[in-house]
Amino acid sequence: MTQQRERLPQPADGHSHPAGWSEEFLRHRDGQGCPMCGTDFAADDIGWGLLLHQGEVANAYLWRSGQVRGYCVLIHRGAPHVAEPTDLSDTQAAAYWADTLTLGKALTGFYQPVKMNYSTLGNVVPHLHTHIVPRYAGDADPAPGEPLPWTALDTNRQDEAQLQADAAALRTLLEHA
């Protein structure tokens, strides 16, 4: 059972939402019109990414954008909407992190990165999801040994033929995970 978040109290300055956060963000955080909740979780291709695996509570996608080969996003399928891992029951949280680790292990086995990055943010789209990014040595990584700038994940597109080939190989790995 998902824990229900208490609504934030009205700020003392009389504004209808906390400074810096849009009303739309707060509505989405509360599950009203959340863009990720509208995702067709049964589709093999959601436009932004290719479905690799349907875990217990989350779907794994190989993402089309960015400059890092193997960049994936794990999206909680939730019903009801979930914005934070703390909104999950202990059982659901364990399932989400198990889905995260299953994907991380497959990416590690396939790409052999130097390091894996896991980022659960939700500052733009407040729906529980985790960016999982292999990090490489040298020219294969836009910032080896450094924090990855967001632009490395948000600008450019992956080569479609390579993306499709990687997705097929990763699906096979994940089938046997």
C-alpha angles and dihedrals in degrees: 000000000000118000113238117234118230114238115251116255118249110273115253092239090070096247116137093233139027113280112270096018119098123229087238091057091051092048090050091047088055090050099256108137094342106180093216093051086063092060116120096235091189093059120104091214123033095181095250093056150359120254111246102170143354106221127189094282106356141051123228119219131187101224124228098208129074141047099267120090111229097026107159138181122209111204125196108233091207128166108215102039116265122200103171134033086235088064088069127087115245090260093050092045091052089050092049093051091044089054088048093051093045089057093043092053092050091049091048092050094047104039100028093214126187089234139358122225122207117191123179103183121138097181091131101030110023097209119112108266136137128216109219114193130180112220121211142191124259124342094355088073125056092215111017112197092004136090109281112248113232090238088067088066099034105045129067128013132258118250102268096218091050090045092053092047092048091047092053092050093045092049089056091050092047093048088063097041 
